[in-house]
Tab-separated table of C-alpha atoms in Angstrom:
chain	number	residue	atom	x	y	z
A	1	UNK	CA	19.246	-8.915	1.250
A	2	UNK	CA	16.197	-6.710	1.768
A	3	UNK	CA	17.533	-3.254	0.875
A	4	UNK	CA	14.500	-1.590	2.448
A	5	UNK	CA	15.697	-2.767	5.860
A	6	UNK	CA	18.909	-0.797	5.417
A	7	UNK	CA	17.174	2.545	5.194
A	8	UNK	CA	18.599	3.340	1.789
A	9	UNK	CA	17.462	6.534	0.025
A	10	UNK	CA	14.301	6.541	-2.015
A	11	UNK	CA	14.496	6.848	-5.785
A	12	UNK	CA	15.504	10.535	-5.776
A	13	UNK	CA	18.275	12.278	-3.782
A	14	UNK	CA	15.799	14.407	-1.807
A	15	UNK	CA	12.088	14.232	-1.061
A	16	UNK	CA	11.876	17.904	-0.063
A	17	UNK	CA	10.111	19.006	-3.254
A	18	UNK	CA	7.493	16.281	-3.029
A	19	UNK	CA	5.307	18.967	-1.559
A	20	UNK	CA	2.882	21.741	-2.435
A	21	UNK	CA	4.032	25.326	-2.610
A	22	UNK	CA	1.650	26.491	0.091
A	23	UNK	CA	3.515	24.425	2.665
A	24	UNK	CA	6.496	26.712	2.114
A	25	UNK	CA	4.496	29.924	1.981
A	26	UNK	CA	2.805	28.968	5.272
A	27	UNK	CA	6.254	28.355	6.724
A	28	UNK	CA	7.474	31.765	5.589
A	29	UNK	CA	4.474	33.543	7.069
A	30	UNK	CA	4.716	31.605	10.336
A	31	UNK	CA	8.413	32.468	10.661
A	32	UNK	CA	7.597	36.156	10.278
A	33	UNK	CA	4.693	35.910	12.720
A	34	UNK	CA	6.756	34.115	15.337
A	35	UNK	CA	4.396	31.125	15.403
A	36	UNK	CA	6.535	28.639	13.452
A	37	UNK	CA	8.066	27.245	16.630
A	38	UNK	CA	4.810	26.397	18.344
A	39	UNK	CA	4.578	22.758	19.348
A	40	UNK	CA	1.962	21.117	17.122
A	41	UNK	CA	0.217	17.804	16.524
A	42	UNK	CA	-0.941	16.762	13.071
A	43	UNK	CA	-2.942	13.605	12.391
A	44	UNK	CA	-3.609	11.584	9.260
A	45	UNK	CA	-7.085	10.084	8.996
A	46	UNK	CA	-9.905	9.532	6.550
A	47	UNK	CA	-13.477	10.632	7.132
A	48	UNK	CA	-14.925	7.672	5.241
A	49	UNK	CA	-13.850	4.492	3.500
A	50	UNK	CA	-14.245	4.182	-0.280
A	51	UNK	CA	-17.832	3.300	-1.143
A	52	UNK	CA	-18.641	-0.293	-0.289
A	53	UNK	CA	-15.334	-1.108	1.399
A	54	UNK	CA	-15.496	-2.834	4.780
A	55	UNK	CA	-12.010	-1.902	6.045
A	56	UNK	CA	-8.877	-0.057	4.986
A	57	UNK	CA	-5.284	-1.305	5.048
A	58	UNK	CA	-2.362	0.785	6.296
A	59	UNK	CA	0.460	0.567	3.768
A	60	UNK	CA	3.407	2.770	2.864
A	61	UNK	CA	4.571	3.417	6.422
A	62	UNK	CA	8.055	2.144	5.663
A	63	UNK	CA	8.232	4.437	2.644
A	64	UNK	CA	7.080	7.351	4.814
A	65	UNK	CA	10.003	6.720	7.164
A	66	UNK	CA	12.406	6.773	4.218
A	67	UNK	CA	10.824	9.970	2.905
A	68	UNK	CA	11.126	11.772	6.242
A	69	UNK	CA	14.772	10.761	6.565
A	70	UNK	CA	15.486	12.091	3.081
A	71	UNK	CA	13.516	15.326	3.429
A	72	UNK	CA	16.518	17.628	2.977
A	73	UNK	CA	16.889	20.947	1.195
A	74	UNK	CA	20.177	20.519	-0.656
A	75	UNK	CA	21.863	23.355	-2.618
A	76	UNK	CA	20.128	22.491	-5.899
A	77	UNK	CA	16.712	22.495	-4.250
A	78	UNK	CA	17.411	25.744	-2.417
A	79	UNK	CA	18.671	27.265	-5.675
A	80	UNK	CA	15.421	26.364	-7.403
A	81	UNK	CA	13.345	27.897	-4.609
A	82	UNK	CA	15.442	31.049	-4.646
A	83	UNK	CA	15.427	31.492	-8.426
A	84	UNK	CA	11.649	31.188	-8.518
A	85	UNK	CA	11.294	33.520	-5.518
A	86	UNK	CA	9.004	30.965	-3.922
A	87	UNK	CA	10.204	31.950	-0.453
A	88	UNK	CA	12.385	34.743	0.914
A	89	UNK	CA	16.004	34.588	2.033
A	90	UNK	CA	15.169	34.140	5.704
A	91	UNK	CA	13.076	31.085	4.887
A	92	UNK	CA	15.774	29.677	2.595
A	93	UNK	CA	18.276	29.933	5.434
A	94	UNK	CA	15.873	28.090	7.732
A	95	UNK	CA	15.260	25.368	5.139
A	96	UNK	CA	19.001	24.840	4.602
A	97	UNK	CA	19.252	23.347	8.070
A	98	UNK	CA	15.954	21.468	8.036
A	99	UNK	CA	15.873	18.151	9.817
A	100	UNK	CA	12.735	16.645	11.271
A	101	UNK	CA	13.424	16.386	15.009
A	102	UNK	CA	9.956	15.511	16.221
A	103	UNK	CA	8.064	12.303	16.946
A	104	UNK	CA	5.820	10.221	14.723
A	105	UNK	CA	3.396	7.603	15.987
A	106	UNK	CA	1.124	5.523	13.821
A	107	UNK	CA	-0.767	2.333	13.170
A	108	UNK	CA	1.818	-0.352	12.366
A	109	UNK	CA	2.013	-1.091	8.669
A	110	UNK	CA	-0.313	-3.915	7.660
A	111	UNK	CA	-2.940	-2.929	10.254
A	112	UNK	CA	-6.504	-2.190	9.216
A	113	UNK	CA	-8.191	1.147	9.811
A	114	UNK	CA	-11.650	2.699	9.800
A	115	UNK	CA	-13.200	6.181	9.439
A	116	UNK	CA	-11.576	8.538	11.924
A	117	UNK	CA	-8.671	6.235	12.791
A	118	UNK	CA	-5.575	8.366	13.618
A	119	UNK	CA	-3.433	6.409	11.182
A	120	UNK	CA	-0.404	8.651	11.710
A	121	UNK	CA	0.364	11.302	14.339
A	122	UNK	CA	3.165	13.795	13.661
A	123	UNK	CA	4.425	15.930	16.560
A	124	UNK	CA	6.982	18.713	16.571
A	125	UNK	CA	7.112	22.394	15.784
A	126	UNK	CA	4.548	23.694	13.328
A	127	UNK	CA	7.353	24.539	10.896
A	128	UNK	CA	8.892	21.072	10.749
A	129	UNK	CA	5.579	19.209	10.707
A	130	UNK	CA	3.669	21.240	8.131
A	131	UNK	CA	6.299	20.622	5.453
A	132	UNK	CA	5.704	16.849	5.562
A	133	UNK	CA	1.986	16.959	4.759
A	134	UNK	CA	2.036	16.348	1.027
A	135	UNK	CA	4.696	13.658	0.844
A	136	UNK	CA	3.092	11.709	3.703
A	137	UNK	CA	-0.368	11.873	2.143
A	138	UNK	CA	0.985	11.021	-1.302
A	139	UNK	CA	2.542	7.813	-0.008
A	140	UNK	CA	-0.204	6.689	2.358
A	141	UNK	CA	-3.113	7.475	0.033
A	142	UNK	CA	-1.553	5.554	-2.844
A	143	UNK	CA	-0.097	2.579	-1.028
A	144	UNK	CA	-3.070	2.031	1.270
A	145	UNK	CA	-5.440	2.034	-1.702
A	146	UNK	CA	-3.394	-0.626	-3.477
A	147	UNK	CA	-3.010	-2.708	-0.307
A	148	UNK	CA	-6.774	-2.603	0.329
A	149	UNK	CA	-7.471	-3.876	-3.176
A	150	UNK	CA	-4.785	-6.533	-2.748
A	151	UNK	CA	-6.275	-7.627	0.566
A	152	UNK	CA	-9.711	-8.096	-0.989
A	153	UNK	CA	-8.181	-10.054	-3.851
A	154	UNK	CA	-6.144	-12.276	-1.551
A	155	UNK	CA	-9.252	-12.984	0.533
A	156	UNK	CA	-11.086	-13.997	-2.631
A	157	UNK	CA	-8.152	-16.127	-3.789
A	158	UNK	CA	-7.919	-18.109	-0.546
A	159	UNK	CA	-4.803	-20.286	-0.544
A	160	UNK	CA	-4.073	-19.693	-4.224
A	161	UNK	CA	-1.093	-17.378	-4.803
A	162	UNK	CA	-1.410	-14.004	-6.489
A	163	UNK	CA	1.150	-12.443	-8.821
A	164	UNK	CA	1.381	-8.648	-9.113
A	165	UNK	CA	1.922	-7.689	-12.759
A	166	UNK	CA	0.660	-4.125	-13.158
A	167	UNK	CA	3.880	-2.219	-13.892
A	168	UNK	CA	2.865	-1.424	-17.459
A	169	UNK	CA	-0.417	0.069	-16.291
A	170	UNK	CA	0.928	2.846	-14.067
A	171	UNK	CA	3.814	5.300	-13.615
A	172	UNK	CA	7.171	3.579	-13.435
A	173	UNK	CA	7.849	4.656	-9.832
A	174	UNK	CA	4.254	4.055	-8.782
A	175	UNK	CA	4.682	0.520	-10.126
A	176	UNK	CA	7.413	-0.183	-7.565
A	177	UNK	CA	5.324	1.218	-4.725
A	178	UNK	CA	2.300	-0.726	-5.983
A	179	UNK	CA	4.194	-4.004	-5.935
A	180	UNK	CA	5.301	-3.320	-2.368
A	181	UNK	CA	1.754	-2.463	-1.260
A	182	UNK	CA	0.355	-5.518	-3.023
A	183	UNK	CA	2.837	-7.709	-1.146
A	184	UNK	CA	1.653	-6.165	2.130
A	185	UNK	CA	-1.938	-6.940	1.124
A	186	UNK	CA	-1.287	-10.619	0.434
A	187	UNK	CA	0.260	-11.020	-3.014
A	188	UNK	CA	3.145	-13.475	-3.114
A	189	UNK	CA	5.287	-12.155	-5.982
A	190	UNK	CA	5.703	-9.453	-8.611
A	191	UNK	CA	6.790	-9.242	-12.223
A	192	UNK	CA	8.499	-5.886	-11.557
A	193	UNK	CA	12.248	-6.286	-11.152
A	194	UNK	CA	12.712	-2.839	-9.606
A	195	UNK	CA	10.386	-3.882	-6.788
A	196	UNK	CA	12.326	-7.097	-6.343
A	197	UNK	CA	15.613	-5.187	-6.175
A	198	UNK	CA	14.365	-2.419	-3.895
A	199	UNK	CA	12.249	-4.454	-1.487
A	200	UNK	CA	13.302	-8.080	-1.846
A	201	UNK	CA	9.885	-9.181	-3.135
A	202	UNK	CA	10.018	-12.517	-5.031
A	203	UNK	CA	9.897	-11.956	-8.804
A	204	UNK	CA	8.434	-14.164	-11.528
A	205	UNK	CA	7.974	-14.098	-15.285
A	206	UNK	CA	8.413	-16.249	-18.386
A	207	UNK	CA	7.078	-15.088	-21.771
A	208	UNK	CA	4.395	-13.076	-23.548
A	209	UNK	CA	2.498	-13.634	-26.799
A	210	UNK	CA	5.255	-11.806	-28.675
A	211	UNK	CA	7.633	-14.692	-27.990
A	212	UNK	CA	5.250	-17.170	-29.574
A	213	UNK	CA	4.604	-14.891	-32.548
A	214	UNK	CA	8.342	-14.471	-33.061
A	215	UNK	CA	8.716	-18.118	-34.012
A	216	UNK	CA	7.504	-19.871	-37.159
A	217	UNK	CA	5.543	-22.398	-35.122
A	218	UNK	CA	4.108	-22.441	-31.619
A	219	UNK	CA	6.000	-25.683	-31.060
A	220	UNK	CA	9.279	-23.908	-31.836
A	221	UNK	CA	8.510	-21.205	-29.280
A	222	UNK	CA	7.667	-23.765	-26.613
A	223	UNK	CA	10.798	-25.768	-27.396
A	224	UNK	CA	12.990	-22.666	-27.133
A	225	UNK	CA	11.486	-21.719	-23.776
A	226	UNK	CA	11.760	-25.217	-22.327
A	227	UNK	CA	15.335	-25.578	-23.538
A	228	UNK	CA	16.190	-22.264	-21.876
A	229	UNK	CA	14.192	-22.446	-18.652
A	230	UNK	CA	13.561	-26.130	-18.105
A	231	UNK	CA	10.421	-28.244	-17.971
A	232	UNK	CA	9.177	-26.443	-14.874
A	233	UNK	CA	8.508	-23.272	-16.842
A	234	UNK	CA	5.088	-21.741	-17.577
A	235	UNK	CA	3.925	-21.841	-21.190
A	236	UNK	CA	1.399	-19.340	-22.527
A	237	UNK	CA	-1.251	-21.358	-24.364
A	238	UNK	CA	-3.825	-18.914	-25.735
A	239	UNK	CA	-1.987	-17.286	-28.642
A	240	UNK	CA	-3.800	-19.403	-31.250
A	241	UNK	CA	-5.857	-22.478	-30.315
A	242	UNK	CA	-5.790	-23.374	-26.614
A	243	UNK	CA	-6.450	-27.104	-26.958
A	244	UNK	CA	-3.768	-27.505	-29.618
A	245	UNK	CA	-1.329	-25.421	-27.577
A	246	UNK	CA	-1.864	-27.543	-24.462
A	247	UNK	CA	-1.294	-30.706	-26.458
A	248	UNK	CA	1.891	-29.284	-27.962
A	249	UNK	CA	3.109	-27.988	-24.606
A	250	UNK	CA	2.902	-31.429	-23.014
A	251	UNK	CA	4.523	-33.054	-26.038
A	252	UNK	CA	7.436	-30.616	-25.809
A	253	UNK	CA	7.901	-30.465	-22.043
A	254	UNK	CA	6.443	-33.810	-21.060
A	255	UNK	CA	4.056	-34.460	-18.168
A	256	UNK	CA	6.448	-32.589	-15.877
A	257	UNK	CA	5.501	-29.241	-17.415
A	258	UNK	CA	5.362	-26.670	-14.624
A	259	UNK	CA	2.343	-24.611	-15.635
A	260	UNK	CA	0.266	-23.181	-18.446
A	261	UNK	CA	-1.056	-19.634	-18.513
A	262	UNK	CA	-4.433	-18.577	-19.907
A	263	UNK	CA	-4.800	-14.883	-20.701
A	264	UNK	CA	-8.095	-14.594	-22.583
A	265	UNK	CA	-11.535	-16.055	-23.153
A	266	UNK	CA	-14.091	-17.410	-20.708
A	267	UNK	CA	-11.600	-18.259	-17.987
A	268	UNK	CA	-13.992	-20.441	-16.013
A	269	UNK	CA	-14.870	-22.601	-19.011
A	270	UNK	CA	-11.369	-22.671	-20.464
A	271	UNK	CA	-9.768	-23.577	-17.128
A	272	UNK	CA	-12.038	-26.622	-16.746
A	273	UNK	CA	-11.297	-27.763	-20.283
A	274	UNK	CA	-7.550	-27.282	-19.886
A	275	UNK	CA	-7.507	-29.142	-16.571
A	276	UNK	CA	-9.334	-32.083	-18.116
A	277	UNK	CA	-6.997	-32.107	-21.111
A	278	UNK	CA	-3.860	-31.907	-18.963
A	279	UNK	CA	-5.039	-34.781	-16.799
A	280	UNK	CA	-5.835	-36.894	-19.850
A	281	UNK	CA	-2.335	-36.207	-21.174
A	282	UNK	CA	-0.796	-37.333	-17.896
A	283	UNK	CA	0.233	-33.824	-16.805
A	284	UNK	CA	-1.721	-34.077	-13.577
A	285	UNK	CA	0.699	-31.840	-11.633
A	286	UNK	CA	0.877	-29.080	-14.229
A	287	UNK	CA	-0.603	-25.939	-12.731
A	288	UNK	CA	-2.997	-23.499	-14.397
A	289	UNK	CA	-2.351	-19.758	-14.051
A	290	UNK	CA	-4.964	-17.273	-15.247
A	291	UNK	CA	-4.563	-13.585	-16.050
A	292	UNK	CA	-6.642	-11.082	-18.094
A	293	UNK	CA	-7.954	-7.978	-16.267
A	294	UNK	CA	-8.827	-9.793	-13.061
A	295	UNK	CA	-10.274	-8.070	-10.023
A	296	UNK	CA	-11.543	-9.447	-6.706
A	297	UNK	CA	-14.941	-10.265	-8.178
A	298	UNK	CA	-13.463	-12.183	-11.103
A	299	UNK	CA	-11.154	-14.030	-8.722
A	300	UNK	CA	-14.087	-14.965	-6.490
A	301	UNK	CA	-16.033	-16.217	-9.510
A	302	UNK	CA	-13.183	-18.631	-10.256
A	303	UNK	CA	-13.143	-20.138	-6.762
A	304	UNK	CA	-14.617	-23.417	-8.014
A	305	UNK	CA	-12.442	-23.499	-11.135
A	306	UNK	CA	-9.312	-25.684	-11.341
A	307	UNK	CA	-7.044	-22.624	-11.131
A	308	UNK	CA	-3.783	-22.658	-9.204
A	309	UNK	CA	-2.681	-19.005	-9.305
A	310	UNK	CA	-3.813	-15.598	-10.517
A	311	UNK	CA	-1.907	-12.767	-12.180
A	312	UNK	CA	-3.388	-9.310	-11.605
A	313	UNK	CA	-2.407	-6.009	-13.177
A	314	UNK	CA	-4.623	-3.071	-14.073
A	315	UNK	CA	-7.292	-3.472	-11.403
A	316	UNK	CA	-4.701	-3.854	-8.684
A	317	UNK	CA	-2.537	-0.806	-9.441
A	318	UNK	CA	-5.634	1.379	-9.787
A	319	UNK	CA	-7.031	0.288	-6.423
A	320	UNK	CA	-9.778	-1.755	-8.077
A	321	UNK	CA	-11.824	1.362	-8.727
A	322	UNK	CA	-10.619	3.324	-5.680
A	323	UNK	CA	-7.103	4.673	-6.416
A	324	UNK	CA	-6.976	6.836	-3.275
A	325	UNK	CA	-8.145	6.589	0.320
A	326	UNK	CA	-9.006	10.307	0.730
A	327	UNK	CA	-6.727	10.583	3.757
A	328	UNK	CA	-6.120	14.072	5.126
A	329	UNK	CA	-3.423	15.627	7.331
A	330	UNK	CA	-4.910	18.014	9.869
A	331	UNK	CA	-3.614	20.118	12.727
A	332	UNK	CA	-5.484	18.862	15.823
A	333	UNK	CA	-3.548	20.525	18.644
A	334	UNK	CA	-0.973	23.280	19.110
A	335	UNK	CA	0.667	25.236	21.880
A	336	UNK	CA	-0.224	28.846	22.589
A	337	UNK	CA	3.407	29.942	22.339
A	338	UNK	CA	6.838	28.739	21.262
A	339	UNK	CA	7.665	27.837	24.860
A	340	UNK	CA	8.417	24.058	24.804
A	341	UNK	CA	6.471	23.689	28.032
A	342	UNK	CA	3.361	25.468	26.812
A	343	UNK	CA	0.290	23.215	27.039
A	344	UNK	CA	-1.363	21.928	23.883
A	345	UNK	CA	-4.704	23.410	22.892
A	346	UNK	CA	-7.118	21.269	20.786
A	347	UNK	CA	-7.982	22.852	17.436
A	348	UNK	CA	-10.335	21.652	14.702
A	349	UNK	CA	-11.690	22.737	11.347
A	350	UNK	CA	-15.384	23.574	11.389
A	351	UNK	CA	-17.073	23.748	8.012
A	352	UNK	CA	-20.024	22.446	6.065
A	353	UNK	CA	-19.952	19.653	3.526
A	354	UNK	CA	-18.681	16.890	5.780
A	355	UNK	CA	-15.167	18.306	6.138
A	356	UNK	CA	-15.166	18.856	9.875
A	357	UNK	CA	-12.494	17.335	12.094
A	358	UNK	CA	-12.183	16.524	15.785
A	359	UNK	CA	-9.578	18.391	17.797
A	360	UNK	CA	-7.153	16.972	20.310
A	361	UNK	CA	-4.225	14.556	20.381
A	362	UNK	CA	-5.822	11.148	19.988
A	363	UNK	CA	-5.247	7.569	20.976
A	364	UNK	CA	-6.872	4.548	19.324
A	365	UNK	CA	-7.710	1.069	20.550
A	366	UNK	CA	-9.613	-1.911	19.199
A	367	UNK	CA	-12.162	-3.475	21.524
A	368	UNK	CA	-12.694	-7.229	21.311
A	369	UNK	CA	-15.763	-9.292	22.130
A	370	UNK	CA	-15.812	-12.322	24.425
A	371	UNK	CA	-14.543	-14.569	21.612
A	372	UNK	CA	-11.587	-12.283	20.924
A	373	UNK	CA	-13.053	-10.904	17.683
A	374	UNK	CA	-12.756	-7.178	17.039
A	375	UNK	CA	-16.040	-5.356	17.648
A	376	UNK	CA	-15.220	-1.627	17.623
A	377	UNK	CA	-12.543	0.955	16.832
A	378	UNK	CA	-12.391	3.263	19.837
A	379	UNK	CA	-10.786	6.690	19.456
A	380	UNK	CA	-10.357	9.234	22.197
A	381	UNK	CA	-8.401	12.071	23.762
A	382	UNK	CA	-6.996	12.322	27.258
A	383	UNK	CA	-6.302	9.261	29.383
A	384	UNK	CA	-6.863	5.819	27.878
A	385	UNK	CA	-9.503	3.771	29.770
A	386	UNK	CA	-7.916	0.924	31.671
A	387	UNK	CA	-9.931	-1.713	29.809
A	388	UNK	CA	-8.361	-0.577	26.532
A	389	UNK	CA	-4.822	0.067	27.739
A	390	UNK	CA	-3.530	-3.222	26.303
A	391	UNK	CA	-5.389	-2.790	23.007
A	392	UNK	CA	-3.831	0.476	21.847
A	393	UNK	CA	-2.987	0.638	18.164
A	394	UNK	CA	-0.474	3.440	17.720
A	395	UNK	CA	3.223	2.595	17.967
A	396	UNK	CA	6.238	4.883	18.005
A	397	UNK	CA	7.835	5.154	14.555
A	398	UNK	CA	10.179	8.135	14.872
A	399	UNK	CA	11.543	9.494	18.151
A	400	UNK	CA	13.317	12.854	18.257
A	401	UNK	CA	13.868	12.622	14.504
A	402	UNK	CA	15.302	9.087	14.518
A	403	UNK	CA	13.527	6.086	13.003
A	404	UNK	CA	12.894	3.485	15.713
A	405	UNK	CA	10.479	1.053	14.053
A	406	UNK	CA	11.674	0.065	10.601
A	407	UNK	CA	10.496	-3.488	9.819
A	408	UNK	CA	11.162	-6.206	7.249
A	409	UNK	CA	8.395	-6.339	4.652
A	410	UNK	CA	7.600	-9.967	5.460
A	411	UNK	CA	6.818	-8.941	9.049
A	412	UNK	CA	4.350	-6.366	7.757
A	413	UNK	CA	2.740	-8.884	5.391
A	414	UNK	CA	2.323	-11.447	8.168
A	415	UNK	CA	0.809	-8.803	10.455
A	416	UNK	CA	-1.888	-8.030	7.923
A	417	UNK	CA	-2.905	-11.680	7.713
A	418	UNK	CA	-3.218	-11.889	11.500
A	419	UNK	CA	-5.149	-8.644	11.805
A	420	UNK	CA	-7.586	-9.527	9.028
A	421	UNK	CA	-8.272	-12.906	10.591
A	422	UNK	CA	-9.239	-11.129	13.822
A	423	UNK	CA	-12.009	-9.140	12.122
A	424	UNK	CA	-15.625	-10.332	11.911
A	425	UNK	CA	-16.196	-12.822	9.088
A	426	UNK	CA	-18.206	-10.269	7.141
A	427	UNK	CA	-15.014	-8.248	6.614
A	428	UNK	CA	-14.000	-10.476	3.732
A	429	UNK	CA	-17.362	-10.453	1.991
A	430	UNK	CA	-17.145	-8.726	-1.368
A	431	UNK	CA	-20.707	-7.462	-1.196
A	432	UNK	CA	-20.925	-3.741	-0.574
A	433	UNK	CA	-21.559	-2.678	2.982
A	434	UNK	CA	-20.657	-0.369	5.842
A	435	UNK	CA	-17.306	-0.558	7.660
A	436	UNK	CA	-17.133	-3.885	9.433
A	437	UNK	CA	-16.292	-2.145	12.724
A	438	UNK	CA	-18.067	0.946	14.046
A	439	UNK	CA	-15.953	3.902	15.142
A	440	UNK	CA	-16.661	5.043	18.688
A	441	UNK	CA	-15.361	8.256	20.242
A	442	UNK	CA	-14.471	8.445	23.918
A	443	UNK	CA	-12.856	11.008	26.173
A	444	UNK	CA	-10.607	9.652	28.908
A	445	UNK	CA	-10.763	10.924	32.472
């Protein structure tokens, strides 16, 4: 059972304090000013991709839906806010009944995005929308960064499976989110059991060097593991001497040994030597798994090596050098009064230093060339041009406060594969370059 599909709570009873204090002080001031009820539109976007990246990957949308559902100010949370005098009594009373009742549209999870893409659009009153800023950005910035790194690694790996094993290199809750994002980006399994339990991701794992060192002889360690897990297990062969370990592993498990893992040394050279040795010993079907601080570049360098799978940890859970996507959450339109029928007025930040934004409630579409390959990300306000009507990217995620688009994680993972295949071939090149699709701005009639 995939527990994520059931809409179960996230790891804490409430997500309401996953926010910055100024969200609440803005709420208090807006309540006093009478502007809190103005209909508003906020959008999540990034002004630029991380340096050298050709595309971004939308990940964390499912977790955002969970977070919005669980954004509740329970008595303990309200007590904390009151004791610290963070907001006044009027605001506490308003927060006690908080439920998001607006609409959220966004790029479906697993989609790719580019600078300016309206990845998420949150609509409702100013009061109910402004409170969600921090938790939404926290999730999307983290998960999308991990998924982008995972996507690059899975492109480099080709048909060879990737194992996520970075739990010990990040915060314990971030590790679960990282495993989920990595799965979206193309990884096939995780070593993190919490991620397997929470999201139904396949889990794997056998032994570390400590297990070999525990025993008097390497042979004893291998024998104990094979007796416990069967001949199809994976034996770690680089604790002492690799060649001797491979020989011993085949003697203990026989030619039906499932796999050997190499975790150190010149992986390209060692993999060739191990493959030759395994074949000479008759273990022609025994797979070779490599680990050891891999990133997309290291994986690409092993493309010609006799490697069957990769295990990736540190570089994955840190976004392979880009641990955030620099997404922002900006007010782009608001009504001139609290009247539900009041028209929306575009608003935008105007400042120096590249932090400007474009006002107006936006749509997004991806234009294709004659061969059906994506050629541009088109973003606009107003009516959508007829030629792009069938290529719109945003889908409804929450309607009147109710989640309407929760998806199984495998559906999201499969979507990303399809979307990536529809990009120009240069999208999967690891060489640094500009976004593979240009962003064009259009205003509908």
